Coordinates of C-alpha atoms and ligand atoms in Angstrom, one line a residue:
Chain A
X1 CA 62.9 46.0 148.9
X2 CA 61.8 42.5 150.1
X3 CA 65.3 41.6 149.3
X4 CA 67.6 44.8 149.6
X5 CA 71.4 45.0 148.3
X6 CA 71.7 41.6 147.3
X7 CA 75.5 40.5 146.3
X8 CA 76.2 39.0 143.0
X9 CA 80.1 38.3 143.3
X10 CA 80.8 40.0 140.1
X11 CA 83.7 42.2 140.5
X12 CA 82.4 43.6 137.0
X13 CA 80.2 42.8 134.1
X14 CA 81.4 40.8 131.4
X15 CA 81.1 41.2 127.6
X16 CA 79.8 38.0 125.8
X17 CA 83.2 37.7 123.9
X18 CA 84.8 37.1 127.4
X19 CA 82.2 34.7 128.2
X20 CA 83.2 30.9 128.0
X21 CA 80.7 28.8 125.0
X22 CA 78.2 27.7 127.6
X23 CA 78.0 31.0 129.7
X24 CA 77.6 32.9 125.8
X25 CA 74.9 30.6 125.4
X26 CA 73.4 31.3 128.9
X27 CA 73.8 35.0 128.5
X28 CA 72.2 35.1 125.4
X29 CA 69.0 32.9 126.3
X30 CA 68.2 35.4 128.9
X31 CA 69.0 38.4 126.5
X32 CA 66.4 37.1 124.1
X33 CA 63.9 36.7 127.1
X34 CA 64.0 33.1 127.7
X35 CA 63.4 31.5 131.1
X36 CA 66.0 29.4 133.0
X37 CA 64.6 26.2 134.4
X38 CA 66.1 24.6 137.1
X39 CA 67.7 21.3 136.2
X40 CA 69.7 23.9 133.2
X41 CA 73.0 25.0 133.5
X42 CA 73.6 28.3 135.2
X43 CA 77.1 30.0 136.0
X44 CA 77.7 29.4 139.6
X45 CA 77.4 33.2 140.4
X46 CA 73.7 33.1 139.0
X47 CA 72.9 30.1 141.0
X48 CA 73.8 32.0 144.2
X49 CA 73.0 35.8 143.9
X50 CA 69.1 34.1 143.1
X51 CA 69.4 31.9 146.3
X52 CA 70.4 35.0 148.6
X53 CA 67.8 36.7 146.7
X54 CA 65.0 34.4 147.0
X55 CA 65.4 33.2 149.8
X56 CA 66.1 36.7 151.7
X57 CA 62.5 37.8 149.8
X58 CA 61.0 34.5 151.8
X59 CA 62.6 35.4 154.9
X60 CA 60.6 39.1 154.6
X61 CA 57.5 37.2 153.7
X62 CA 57.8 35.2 156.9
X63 CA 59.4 37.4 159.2
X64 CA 56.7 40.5 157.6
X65 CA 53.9 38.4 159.4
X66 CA 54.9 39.0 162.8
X67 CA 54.2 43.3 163.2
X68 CA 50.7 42.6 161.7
X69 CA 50.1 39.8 163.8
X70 CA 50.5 41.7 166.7
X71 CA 47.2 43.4 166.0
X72 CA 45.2 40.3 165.2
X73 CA 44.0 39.8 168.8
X74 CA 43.4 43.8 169.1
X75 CA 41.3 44.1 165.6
X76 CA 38.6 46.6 166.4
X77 CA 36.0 44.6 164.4
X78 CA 35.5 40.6 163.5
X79 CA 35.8 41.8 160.0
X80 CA 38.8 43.4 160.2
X81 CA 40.1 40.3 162.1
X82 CA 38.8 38.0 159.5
X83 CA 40.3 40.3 156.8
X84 CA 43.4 40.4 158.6
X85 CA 44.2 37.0 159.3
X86 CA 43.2 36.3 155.8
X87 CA 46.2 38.8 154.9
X88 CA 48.6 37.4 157.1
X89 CA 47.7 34.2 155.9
X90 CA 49.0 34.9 152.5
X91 CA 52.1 36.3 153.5
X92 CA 52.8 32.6 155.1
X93 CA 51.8 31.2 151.8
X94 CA 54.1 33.9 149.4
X95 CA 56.8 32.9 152.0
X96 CA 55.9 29.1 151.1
X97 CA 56.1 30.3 147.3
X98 CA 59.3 31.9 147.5
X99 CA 61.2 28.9 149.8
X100 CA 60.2 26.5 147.0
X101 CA 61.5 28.6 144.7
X102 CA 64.7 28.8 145.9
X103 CA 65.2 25.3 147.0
X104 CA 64.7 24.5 143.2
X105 CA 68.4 26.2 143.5
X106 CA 69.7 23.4 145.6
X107 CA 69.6 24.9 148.8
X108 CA 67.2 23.0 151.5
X109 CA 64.3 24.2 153.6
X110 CA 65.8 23.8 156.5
X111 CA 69.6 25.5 155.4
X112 CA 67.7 28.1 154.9
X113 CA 65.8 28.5 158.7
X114 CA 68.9 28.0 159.7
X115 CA 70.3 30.9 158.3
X116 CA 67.2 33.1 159.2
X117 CA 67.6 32.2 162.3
X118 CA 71.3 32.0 163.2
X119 CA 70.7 35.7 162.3
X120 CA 72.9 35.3 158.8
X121 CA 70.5 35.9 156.1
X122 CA 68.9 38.8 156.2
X123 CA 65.2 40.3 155.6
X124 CA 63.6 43.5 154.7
X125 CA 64.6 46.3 156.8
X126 CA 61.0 47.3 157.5
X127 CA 59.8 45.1 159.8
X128 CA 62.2 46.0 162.6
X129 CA 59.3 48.7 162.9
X130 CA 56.9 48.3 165.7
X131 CA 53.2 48.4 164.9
X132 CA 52.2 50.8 167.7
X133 CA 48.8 51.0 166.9
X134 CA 45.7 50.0 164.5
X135 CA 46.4 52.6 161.9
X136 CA 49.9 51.3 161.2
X137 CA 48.5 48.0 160.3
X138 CA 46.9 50.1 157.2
X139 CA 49.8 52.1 156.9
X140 CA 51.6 49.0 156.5
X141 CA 49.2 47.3 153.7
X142 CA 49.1 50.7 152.2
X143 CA 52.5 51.9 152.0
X144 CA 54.9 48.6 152.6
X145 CA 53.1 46.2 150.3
X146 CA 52.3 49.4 147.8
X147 CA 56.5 49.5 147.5
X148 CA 56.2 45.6 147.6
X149 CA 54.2 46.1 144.3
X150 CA 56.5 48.2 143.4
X151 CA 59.3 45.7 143.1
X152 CA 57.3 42.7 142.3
X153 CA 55.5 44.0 139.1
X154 CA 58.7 43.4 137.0
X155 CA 60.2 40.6 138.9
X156 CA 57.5 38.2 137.3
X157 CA 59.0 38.9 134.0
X158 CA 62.1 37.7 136.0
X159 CA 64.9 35.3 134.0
X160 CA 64.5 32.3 136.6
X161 CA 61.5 30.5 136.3
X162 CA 60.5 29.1 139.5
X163 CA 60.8 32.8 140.8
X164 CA 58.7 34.5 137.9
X165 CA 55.8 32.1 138.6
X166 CA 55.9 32.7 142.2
X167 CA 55.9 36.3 141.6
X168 CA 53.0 36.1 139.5
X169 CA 50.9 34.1 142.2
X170 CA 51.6 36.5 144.5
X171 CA 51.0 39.8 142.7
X172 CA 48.1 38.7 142.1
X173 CA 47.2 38.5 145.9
X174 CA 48.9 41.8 146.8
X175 CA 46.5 44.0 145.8
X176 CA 44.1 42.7 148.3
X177 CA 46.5 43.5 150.6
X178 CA 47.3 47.5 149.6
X179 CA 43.2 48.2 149.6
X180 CA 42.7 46.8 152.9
X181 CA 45.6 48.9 154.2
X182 CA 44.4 52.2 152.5
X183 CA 40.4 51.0 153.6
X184 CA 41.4 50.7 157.1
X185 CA 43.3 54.1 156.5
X186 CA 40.3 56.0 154.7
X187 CA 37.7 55.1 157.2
X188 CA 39.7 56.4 160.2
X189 CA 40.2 59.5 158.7
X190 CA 36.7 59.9 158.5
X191 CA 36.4 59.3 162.1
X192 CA 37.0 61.6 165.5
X193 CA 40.0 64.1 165.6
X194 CA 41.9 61.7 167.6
X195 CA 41.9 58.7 165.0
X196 CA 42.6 61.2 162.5
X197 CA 45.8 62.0 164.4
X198 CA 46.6 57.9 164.4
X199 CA 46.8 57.6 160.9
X200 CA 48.9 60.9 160.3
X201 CA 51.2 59.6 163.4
X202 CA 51.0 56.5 161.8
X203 CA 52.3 57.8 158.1
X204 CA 54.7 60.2 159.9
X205 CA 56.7 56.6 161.4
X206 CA 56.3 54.7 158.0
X207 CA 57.3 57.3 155.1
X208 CA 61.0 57.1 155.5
X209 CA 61.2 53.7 156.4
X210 CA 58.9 53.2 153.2
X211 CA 61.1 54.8 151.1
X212 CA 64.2 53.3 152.5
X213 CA 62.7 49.7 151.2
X214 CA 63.5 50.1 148.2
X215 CA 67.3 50.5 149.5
X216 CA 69.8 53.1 148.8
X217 CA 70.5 54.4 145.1
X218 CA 72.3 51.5 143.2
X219 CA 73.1 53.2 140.0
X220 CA 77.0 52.8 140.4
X221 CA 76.4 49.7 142.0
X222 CA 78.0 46.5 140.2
X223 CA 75.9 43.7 142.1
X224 CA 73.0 46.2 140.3
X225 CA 74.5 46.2 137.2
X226 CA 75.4 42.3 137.3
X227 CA 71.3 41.8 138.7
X228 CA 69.9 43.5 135.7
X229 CA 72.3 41.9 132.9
X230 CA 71.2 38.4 134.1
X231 CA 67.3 39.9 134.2
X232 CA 66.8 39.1 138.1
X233 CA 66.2 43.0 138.6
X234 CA 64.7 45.0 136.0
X235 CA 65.0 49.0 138.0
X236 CA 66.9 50.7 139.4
X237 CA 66.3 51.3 142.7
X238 CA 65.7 55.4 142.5
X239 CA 63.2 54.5 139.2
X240 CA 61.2 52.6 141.6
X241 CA 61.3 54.7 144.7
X242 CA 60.3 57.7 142.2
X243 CA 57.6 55.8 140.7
X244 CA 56.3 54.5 144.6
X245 CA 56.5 58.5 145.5
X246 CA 54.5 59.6 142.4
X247 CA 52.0 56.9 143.0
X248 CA 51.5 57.7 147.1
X249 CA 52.0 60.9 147.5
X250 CA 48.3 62.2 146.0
X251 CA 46.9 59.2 148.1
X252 CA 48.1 60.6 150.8
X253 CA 46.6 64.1 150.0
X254 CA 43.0 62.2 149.2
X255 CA 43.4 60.7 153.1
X256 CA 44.0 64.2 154.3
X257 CA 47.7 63.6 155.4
X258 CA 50.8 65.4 155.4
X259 CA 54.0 63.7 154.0
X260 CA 56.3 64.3 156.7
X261 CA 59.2 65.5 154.2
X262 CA 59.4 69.2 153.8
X263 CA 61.6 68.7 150.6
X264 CA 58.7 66.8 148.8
X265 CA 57.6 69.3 145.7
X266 CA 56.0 68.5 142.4
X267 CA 58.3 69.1 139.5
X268 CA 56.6 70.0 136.9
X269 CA 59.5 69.7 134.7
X270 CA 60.0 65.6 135.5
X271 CA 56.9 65.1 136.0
X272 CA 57.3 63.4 139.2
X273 CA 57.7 64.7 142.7
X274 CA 61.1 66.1 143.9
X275 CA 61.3 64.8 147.8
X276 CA 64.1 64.3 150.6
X277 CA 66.9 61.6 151.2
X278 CA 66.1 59.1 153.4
X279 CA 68.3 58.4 156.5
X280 CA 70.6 56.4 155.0
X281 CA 72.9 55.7 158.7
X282 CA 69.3 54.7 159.9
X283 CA 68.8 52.0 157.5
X284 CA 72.3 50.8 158.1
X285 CA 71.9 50.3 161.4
X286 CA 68.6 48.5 160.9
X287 CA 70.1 46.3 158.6
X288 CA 73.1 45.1 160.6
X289 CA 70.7 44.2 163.2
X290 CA 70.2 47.6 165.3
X291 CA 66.9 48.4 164.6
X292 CA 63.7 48.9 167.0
X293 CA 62.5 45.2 167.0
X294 CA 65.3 43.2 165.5
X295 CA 66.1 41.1 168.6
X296 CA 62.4 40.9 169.3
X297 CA 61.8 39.9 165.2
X298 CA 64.3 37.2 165.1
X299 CA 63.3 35.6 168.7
X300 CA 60.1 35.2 167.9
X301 CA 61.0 33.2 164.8
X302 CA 63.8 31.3 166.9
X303 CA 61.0 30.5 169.3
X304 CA 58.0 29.6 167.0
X305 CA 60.7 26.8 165.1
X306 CA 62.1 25.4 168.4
X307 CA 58.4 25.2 169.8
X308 CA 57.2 23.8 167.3
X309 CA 59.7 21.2 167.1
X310 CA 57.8 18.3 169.0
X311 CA 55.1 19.1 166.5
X312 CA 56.8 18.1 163.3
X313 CA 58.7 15.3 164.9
X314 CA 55.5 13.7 166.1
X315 CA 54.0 14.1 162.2
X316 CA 56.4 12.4 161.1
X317 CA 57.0 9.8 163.3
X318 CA 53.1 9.4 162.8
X319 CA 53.8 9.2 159.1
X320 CA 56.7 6.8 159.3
X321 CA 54.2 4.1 161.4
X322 CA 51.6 4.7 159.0
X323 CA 53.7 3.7 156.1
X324 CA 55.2 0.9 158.0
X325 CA 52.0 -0.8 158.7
X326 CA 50.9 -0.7 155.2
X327 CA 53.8 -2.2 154.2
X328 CA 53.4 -5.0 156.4
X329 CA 49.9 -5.3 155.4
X330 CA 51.1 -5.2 151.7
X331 CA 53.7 -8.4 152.7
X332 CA 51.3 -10.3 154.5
X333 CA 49.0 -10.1 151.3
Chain B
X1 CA 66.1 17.1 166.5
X2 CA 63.8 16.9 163.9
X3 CA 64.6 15.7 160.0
X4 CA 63.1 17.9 157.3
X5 CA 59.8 16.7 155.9
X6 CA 59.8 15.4 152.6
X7 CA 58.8 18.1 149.7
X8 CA 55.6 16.9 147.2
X9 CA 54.7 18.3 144.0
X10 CA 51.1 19.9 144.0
X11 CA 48.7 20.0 141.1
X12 CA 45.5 21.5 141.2
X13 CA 42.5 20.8 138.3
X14 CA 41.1 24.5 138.5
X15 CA 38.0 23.8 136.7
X16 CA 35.8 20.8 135.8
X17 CA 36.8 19.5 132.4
X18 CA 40.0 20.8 132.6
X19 CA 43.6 19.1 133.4
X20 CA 45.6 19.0 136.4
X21 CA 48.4 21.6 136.2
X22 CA 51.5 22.0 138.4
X23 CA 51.3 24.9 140.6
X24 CA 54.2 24.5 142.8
X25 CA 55.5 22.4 145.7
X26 CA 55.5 22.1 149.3
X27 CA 56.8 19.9 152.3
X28 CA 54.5 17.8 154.5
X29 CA 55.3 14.6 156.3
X30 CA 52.5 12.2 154.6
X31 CA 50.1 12.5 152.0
X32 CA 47.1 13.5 153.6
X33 CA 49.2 16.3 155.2
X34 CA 50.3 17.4 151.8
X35 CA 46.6 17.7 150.5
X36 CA 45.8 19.9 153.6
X37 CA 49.3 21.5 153.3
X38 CA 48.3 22.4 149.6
X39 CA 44.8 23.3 150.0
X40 CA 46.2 26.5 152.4
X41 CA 49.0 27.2 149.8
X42 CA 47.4 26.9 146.9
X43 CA 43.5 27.3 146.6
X44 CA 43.3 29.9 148.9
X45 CA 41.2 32.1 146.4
X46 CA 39.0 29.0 144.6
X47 CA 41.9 28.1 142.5
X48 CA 40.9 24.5 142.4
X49 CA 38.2 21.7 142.3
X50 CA 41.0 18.9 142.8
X51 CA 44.5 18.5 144.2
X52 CA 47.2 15.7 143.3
X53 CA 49.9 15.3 145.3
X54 CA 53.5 13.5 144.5
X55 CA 56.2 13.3 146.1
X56 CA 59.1 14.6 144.3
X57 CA 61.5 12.3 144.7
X58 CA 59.3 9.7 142.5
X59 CA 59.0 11.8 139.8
X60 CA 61.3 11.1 136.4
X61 CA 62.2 13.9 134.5
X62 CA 63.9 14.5 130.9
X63 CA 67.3 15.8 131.4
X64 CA 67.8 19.2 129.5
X65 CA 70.6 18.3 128.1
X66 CA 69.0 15.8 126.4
X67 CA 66.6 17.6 124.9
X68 CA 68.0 17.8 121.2
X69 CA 67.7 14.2 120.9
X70 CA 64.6 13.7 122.4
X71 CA 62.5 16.4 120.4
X72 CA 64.4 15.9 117.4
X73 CA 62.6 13.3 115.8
X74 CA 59.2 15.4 115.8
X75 CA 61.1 18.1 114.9
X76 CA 62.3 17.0 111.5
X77 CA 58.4 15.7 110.5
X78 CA 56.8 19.0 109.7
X79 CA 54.2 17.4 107.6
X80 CA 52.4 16.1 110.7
X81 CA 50.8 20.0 110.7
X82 CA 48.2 20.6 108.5
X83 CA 49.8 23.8 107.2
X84 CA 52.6 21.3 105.8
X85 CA 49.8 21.0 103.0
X86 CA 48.9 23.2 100.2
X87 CA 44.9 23.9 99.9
X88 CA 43.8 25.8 96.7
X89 CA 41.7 28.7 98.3
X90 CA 38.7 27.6 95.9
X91 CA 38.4 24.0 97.6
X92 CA 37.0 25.8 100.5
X93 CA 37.8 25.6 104.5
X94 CA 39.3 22.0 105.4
Ligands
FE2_1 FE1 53.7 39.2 150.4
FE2_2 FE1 51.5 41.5 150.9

């Protein structure tokens, strides 16, 4: 997902009776569905699984701008531009959101660039993906914000609440985002022969990777296990892949495409669709930082910050002068 | 090198006649930056007719832990509800 195999230090899960008082207490607040605030106490462990989670979910939000900006110049209309800058736009402010969020933690802004771009904290796997051409921008509002749905849906009913009520702003944005993917999608199949092919190239690079968001199976997994005892992550991640499958697959069939997975099936039985394991060594190799546009990702972000640098520093040297003059002006009175 | 602009709490009146809620925070170097800063973040979609902008640092906050002490004594006077009271059914809506 936007923030895939996160660590939670637990080595396993503890019973309450094991707990100390104020963990019990902790424990127990979240089992009865109350929301943690930040200035509360929190185990240590919490404190940090939620600041590599948040703030690896802000780094995606960020770093997810940069494959669909690449085809904000190249829009073929001035709506789609408009529509598309307006979509990028949000993903800036559900990055904003999310860094908030987590600094509420005790982690600053700036720790946390740092991280992103000393290349330590990571981001979603899926946008080490090039956007070749217009068709995967709505293969990506389609299918990569459809999963990101996927994953965000529960999370606002999440046990931290700085990160719930982020999560609630931005679903509420998201959809946008999925119809203009799918609209962009639906009228090119309608078009020639040739941007018919587009879009089914375009599904054929995206599926897997798709499916590989929502990261590999975590049911023996104990950061999983640990995730969903302190209500930070509410599925598994094979419910939610099955659920994204079930939910895309007779989309797909409406646009006229073919999955590219010769496994997929309906099961009648499940009432879902049986379909193929992702590449797992592919998404490995992604994550640790071997993927198409890693290098090109991360540069771009190293860039944008150090160009920008002058830019803050003359704000706020702006803002520092400002405020000293009206304190003279105030002392003089 | 540059030093991390100071973070301000935002909070938007939605509606006319209605109160100014928190909606979240953001960083920005001055004040006017922070109502630009907050009208990109946060009213994006007509969220609001008016922002307010703090900065965080000058806002006082109860302590949590606290909070048994501080509430208590509101707690403990449940006759300041008007279901505290009795109302025979005949005498009508009051
Ligand atoms: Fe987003
Ligand atoms: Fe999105």
């Amino acid at each position: 997902m936007y923030a895939q195999m996160v660590k939670t230090d637990a080595a396993r899960i503890k019973g309450l009776d094991e707990m100390d008082p104020q963990e019990r207490v902790f424990q127990q607040r979240i089992d009865t569905g109350q929301k943690i605030e930040p200035k509360e106490w929190m185990p240590e462990a919490y404190r940090k699984t939620l600041i590599r989670q948040i703030s690896q979910h802000a780094h995606s939000e960020i770093v997810g701008q940069l494959p669909e900006g690449n085809w904000i110049t190249r829009a073929p209309t001035l709506e789609r531009k408009a529509i598309l800058l307006a979509k990028v736009q949000d993903e800036a402010g559900h990055g904003l959101y999310l860094y908030c969020a987590a600094e509420t933690l005790g982690i600053s802004r700036d720790q946390m660039y740092e991280q992103l771009h000393s290349g330590k904290a990571k981001y979603s796997s899926i946008f080490n993906y090039p956007t070749l051409s217009w068709a995967d921008i709505g293969a990506i509002g389609w299918l990569v914000d459809g999963a990101a749905i996927m994953n965000q849906v529960p999370l606002q009913r999440c046990s931290y609440g700085p990160y719930a009520r982020a999560m609630v702003r931005i679903c509420k944005e998201e959809s946008f985002h999925q119809r203009q993917g799918f609209d962009i999608l639906a009228k090119m199949v309608r078009g020639t022969p040739a941007q018919k092919e587009m879009v089914q190239d375009a599904l054929d690079r995206w599926w897997w990777p798709s499916l590989m968001m929502f990261g590999p199976s975590d049911d023996a997994s104990v950061h999983s296990a640990q995730s969903m005892a302190w209500k930070i992550k509410q599925n598994s991640n094979d419910e939610l892949r099955q659920k994204f499958v079930d939910q895309t697959v007779p989309q797909a069939e409406y646009l006229g495409l073919t999955v590219p997975d010769p496994d997929l099936k309906w099961n009648e039985e499940k009432g879902g669709y049986d379909f193929g394991e992702p590449d797992w060594s592919e998404f490995f190799e992604v994550i640790a930082g071997n993927g198409p546009c890693n290098a090109e990702r991360l540069g771009a972000r190293r860039k944008a910050w150090g160009d920008g640098t002058w830019f803050r520093d003359g704000l706020t040297a702006h803002a520092e002068k400002v405020a000293a003059r009206r304190a003279k002006s105030v002392a003089a009175e | 090198m540059s030093s991390e602009w100071p973070l301000w709490e935002v909070f938007i009146r939605g509606q006319h006649g209605l109160n100014h809620r928190h909606v979240g925070s953001l960083h920005a170097p001055d004040a006017e930056m922070a109502i630009n800063n907050a009208r990109d973040v946060y009213t994006r979609r007509n969220e609001g007719v008016s922002i307010w902008v703090v900065r965080s640092s000058d806002i006082v906050a109860s302590a949590p832990s606290e909070k048994g002490p501080l509430f208590e004594p509101s707690n403990s006077k449940v006759y300041r509800h008007p279901t505290f009271f009795d109302i025979p059914d005949e005498v009508g809506h009051m």
